[in-house]
Amino acid sequence: MSNPSLLILAGDGIGPEVMDQVKRIITWYGDKRDIKFDVSEDLVGGAAYDKHGVPLTDETMAKAQEVDAVLLGAVGGPAYDNLDFSVKPERGLLRLRKEMDLFANLRPAQCFDALADFSSLKKDIVAGLDIMIVRELTSGVYFGEPRGIHIEDNMRVGINTQRYTEAEIERGARAAFDMAMKRNKKLCSMEKANVMESGILWRDVVTEVHADYPEVALTHMYADNGAMQLVRAPKQFDVIYTDNLFGDILSDCAAMLTGSLGMLPSASLGSPMANGRPKAMYEPVHGSAPDITGQSKANPIACILSFAMALRYSFDQGEEATRLENAIEKVLADGARTGDLMGPEGGKPLSTTEMGDVILAALDASL
Ligand code: NAD
């Protein structure tokens, strides 16, 4: 049987720098755990624009559709800020998400004990935090029609439409319930059923899907209360399922519970392919960080944790994903820090490569 395939799209700015460390981890798994991947690489974002005049070529798009998972670094940068909207680096990313139909965006918010002081919340509220937000990514108010800015009675009117079909709600709900089954079997669905019809439908459909997942404890919460609860007592949650707009806001809110952008992975999943694996793209939440590009200051952990998510959600290697997460937890507990994780106590930050070195050493020590 051939190895599972990975397409690496490192992108722009610090994307290639953090992805270099992921490549070392992939090699480690091949050498030390006999978990091998067929890895190919291509261009996305500004890097693709520089070579091809577009942020994603049709050939690269076709490759992304064929592989078992895509690993993406980051796109964008000041050199591309004034390009026409249609060829901006972000269009490459959006095209991947759209054409692969990646409807479930998974954003874990996990607080490593060693970094609990970094959160803007009190340490005891966030220490040990481990929640997962599943955000519907391909529908809702960002896509609904009608939309636009019109003139009515000599006045400009801005219009966006929240629209969800039951099929859209259902497939995301199944992804969220599946996720809860792999975790602590608790799911909280968030909407505004008190004031929005789409929220009423959302609540109904999630409740119907629950019948197929009797082991999962399902609760419902209005999204505004959800925002409050996320900062009041975030550890009450395991998996949260919510729509595109609320998910955008709630996942950023949850992200900040954990401190640094350099620590946050994400996954975007679509429907199962013929081999049963979901269409999938894994990427750090952060951008291309032009302010630190080329200085070996970037924290590679978000990108490495994204690969851990790939091990767990695309390749059924949950134990190996945990091994990698534990290695990261260990090096942080031992005091390893890139610049973004330096506290007031100071010290010498590790370079991007040095952080890769200590994580690989911790992986070796785990054998
Ligand atoms: P950013 O995430 O690139 O950076 C925000 C701040 O966080 C910067 O100070 C940066 O140095 C720091 N930072 C981010 N990642 C880090 C890491 N791994 N290690 C250490 N520090 C890190 O956001 P921005 O500055 O708003 O955007 C820069 C560019 O990235 C823009 O062109 C934007 O459009 C693009 N962007 C891309 C994505 C993506 O590819 N998914 C996401 C957000 C922004």
Short mmCIF file of N, CA, C and O and ligand atoms in Angstrom, two decimals, residues 14 18 72-78 81 90 93 97 261-262 283-292 297-300 340, ligand 1:
data_model
loop_
_atom_site.label_atom_id
_atom_site.label_comp_id
_atom_site.label_asym_id
_atom_site.label_seq_id
_atom_site.Cartn_x
_atom_site.Cartn_y
_atom_site.Cartn_z
N ILE A 14 6.83 34.14 7.36
CA ILE A 14 7.38 33.09 8.24
C ILE A 14 6.82 31.71 7.89
O ILE A 14 7.25 30.73 8.49
N VAL A 18 8.48 28.30 9.59
CA VAL A 18 7.86 27.38 10.55
C VAL A 18 7.63 26.01 9.90
O VAL A 18 7.75 24.98 10.56
N LEU A 72 -0.63 23.95 5.32
CA LEU A 72 -0.40 25.30 4.82
C LEU A 72 0.33 26.14 5.87
O LEU A 72 0.05 26.00 7.07
N GLY A 73 1.27 26.98 5.43
CA GLY A 73 2.00 27.85 6.36
C GLY A 73 1.22 29.13 6.61
O GLY A 73 0.37 29.21 7.49
N ALA A 74 1.49 30.14 5.81
CA ALA A 74 0.76 31.41 5.93
C ALA A 74 0.91 32.15 4.61
O ALA A 74 1.84 31.89 3.84
N VAL A 75 -0.01 33.05 4.34
CA VAL A 75 0.08 33.84 3.10
C VAL A 75 -0.01 35.33 3.41
O VAL A 75 -0.52 35.74 4.45
N GLY A 76 0.50 36.12 2.46
CA GLY A 76 0.34 37.57 2.57
C GLY A 76 1.62 38.28 2.96
O GLY A 76 2.62 37.66 3.31
N GLY A 77 1.54 39.60 2.86
CA GLY A 77 2.70 40.42 3.21
C GLY A 77 2.58 41.77 2.55
O GLY A 77 1.80 41.93 1.59
N PRO A 78 3.34 42.75 3.03
CA PRO A 78 3.19 44.12 2.53
C PRO A 78 3.43 44.26 1.03
O PRO A 78 2.82 45.11 0.37
N ASP A 81 0.11 44.00 -0.72
CA ASP A 81 -1.06 44.72 -0.19
C ASP A 81 -1.83 45.49 -1.26
O ASP A 81 -3.04 45.65 -1.17
N GLU A 90 -4.48 36.10 -0.13
CA GLU A 90 -5.58 35.45 0.62
C GLU A 90 -6.55 34.74 -0.32
O GLU A 90 -7.24 33.80 0.09
N LEU A 93 -5.85 31.09 -0.52
CA LEU A 93 -6.34 30.36 0.65
C LEU A 93 -7.85 30.14 0.55
O LEU A 93 -8.36 29.03 0.78
N ARG A 97 -10.11 26.60 0.39
CA ARG A 97 -11.21 26.28 1.31
C ARG A 97 -12.50 26.04 0.56
O ARG A 97 -13.26 25.13 0.87
N LEU A 261 -0.43 33.96 19.65
CA LEU A 261 -0.81 33.52 18.31
C LEU A 261 0.12 32.41 17.80
O LEU A 261 -0.29 31.57 17.01
N GLY A 262 1.34 32.42 18.25
CA GLY A 262 2.32 31.44 17.78
C GLY A 262 2.06 30.04 18.29
O GLY A 262 2.80 29.11 17.98
N GLU A 283 -3.50 24.29 9.23
CA GLU A 283 -2.70 25.52 9.15
C GLU A 283 -2.68 26.22 10.50
O GLU A 283 -3.64 26.14 11.27
N PRO A 284 -1.57 26.91 10.81
CA PRO A 284 -1.58 27.72 12.02
C PRO A 284 -2.56 28.88 11.86
O PRO A 284 -2.86 29.28 10.73
N VAL A 285 -3.04 29.41 12.98
CA VAL A 285 -3.99 30.51 12.92
C VAL A 285 -3.29 31.81 12.53
O VAL A 285 -3.87 32.68 11.88
N HIS A 286 -2.01 31.92 12.87
CA HIS A 286 -1.31 33.20 12.63
C HIS A 286 -1.07 33.45 11.14
O HIS A 286 -1.17 32.55 10.31
N GLY A 287 -0.72 34.69 10.84
CA GLY A 287 -0.41 35.07 9.46
C GLY A 287 1.08 34.99 9.17
O GLY A 287 1.80 34.23 9.84
N SER A 288 1.52 35.76 8.18
CA SER A 288 2.90 35.63 7.68
C SER A 288 3.89 36.45 8.47
O SER A 288 5.08 36.41 8.19
N ALA A 289 3.42 37.21 9.47
CA ALA A 289 4.28 37.96 10.40
C ALA A 289 5.44 38.67 9.71
O ALA A 289 6.61 38.37 10.00
N PRO A 290 5.16 39.63 8.81
CA PRO A 290 6.25 40.30 8.10
C PRO A 290 7.23 41.01 9.03
O PRO A 290 8.41 41.14 8.69
N ASP A 291 6.76 41.38 10.23
CA ASP A 291 7.67 42.11 11.14
C ASP A 291 8.81 41.25 11.66
O ASP A 291 9.83 41.79 12.11
N ILE A 292 8.69 39.93 11.60
CA ILE A 292 9.79 39.10 12.09
C ILE A 292 10.32 38.13 11.02
O ILE A 292 11.15 37.27 11.30
N LYS A 297 12.92 34.23 14.26
CA LYS A 297 12.27 34.50 15.55
C LYS A 297 10.91 33.80 15.66
O LYS A 297 10.30 33.79 16.71
N ALA A 298 10.42 33.27 14.54
CA ALA A 298 9.04 32.75 14.53
C ALA A 298 8.92 31.51 15.41
O ALA A 298 9.80 30.65 15.43
N ASN A 299 7.82 31.43 16.10
CA ASN A 299 7.50 30.26 16.91
C ASN A 299 6.88 29.19 15.98
O ASN A 299 5.82 29.42 15.41
N PRO A 300 7.53 28.04 15.86
CA PRO A 300 6.98 27.02 14.94
C PRO A 300 5.89 26.15 15.57
O PRO A 300 5.35 25.27 14.90
N ASP A 340 8.20 35.33 21.21
CA ASP A 340 6.80 35.69 21.50
C ASP A 340 6.33 35.14 22.84
O ASP A 340 5.30 35.55 23.35
P1 NAD B 1 0.15 37.96 11.89
O1 NAD B 1 -0.50 36.80 12.52
O2 NAD B 1 1.03 37.67 10.74
O3 NAD B 1 1.04 38.72 13.01
C1 NAD B 1 0.49 39.36 14.15
C2 NAD B 1 1.59 39.51 15.23
O4 NAD B 1 1.86 38.23 15.80
C3 NAD B 1 2.93 40.01 14.65
O5 NAD B 1 3.54 40.86 15.59
C4 NAD B 1 3.72 38.74 14.47
O6 NAD B 1 5.13 38.95 14.57
C5 NAD B 1 3.22 37.87 15.62
N1 NAD B 1 3.26 36.45 15.25
C6 NAD B 1 2.41 35.81 14.41
N2 NAD B 1 2.78 34.53 14.29
C7 NAD B 1 3.86 34.35 15.05
C8 NAD B 1 4.72 33.24 15.32
N3 NAD B 1 4.50 32.02 14.77
N4 NAD B 1 5.77 33.43 16.14
C9 NAD B 1 6.00 34.62 16.70
N5 NAD B 1 5.24 35.71 16.49
C10 NAD B 1 4.18 35.58 15.67
O7 NAD B 1 -1.00 39.00 11.50
P2 NAD B 1 -0.89 40.37 10.71
O8 NAD B 1 0.37 41.10 11.09
O9 NAD B 1 -2.18 41.03 10.92
O10 NAD B 1 -0.82 39.98 9.17
C11 NAD B 1 0.38 39.85 8.42
C12 NAD B 1 0.06 39.27 7.06
O11 NAD B 1 -0.45 37.94 7.21
C13 NAD B 1 -1.01 40.06 6.29
O12 NAD B 1 -0.66 40.08 4.94
C14 NAD B 1 -2.28 39.24 6.51
O13 NAD B 1 -3.21 39.42 5.47
C15 NAD B 1 -1.71 37.85 6.53
N6 NAD B 1 -2.54 36.86 7.28
C16 NAD B 1 -2.55 35.61 6.77
C17 NAD B 1 -3.22 34.61 7.45
C18 NAD B 1 -3.16 33.21 6.91
O14 NAD B 1 -2.33 32.92 6.07
N7 NAD B 1 -3.99 32.29 7.38
C19 NAD B 1 -3.87 34.88 8.67
C20 NAD B 1 -3.81 36.17 9.18
C21 NAD B 1 -3.12 37.16 8.46
#
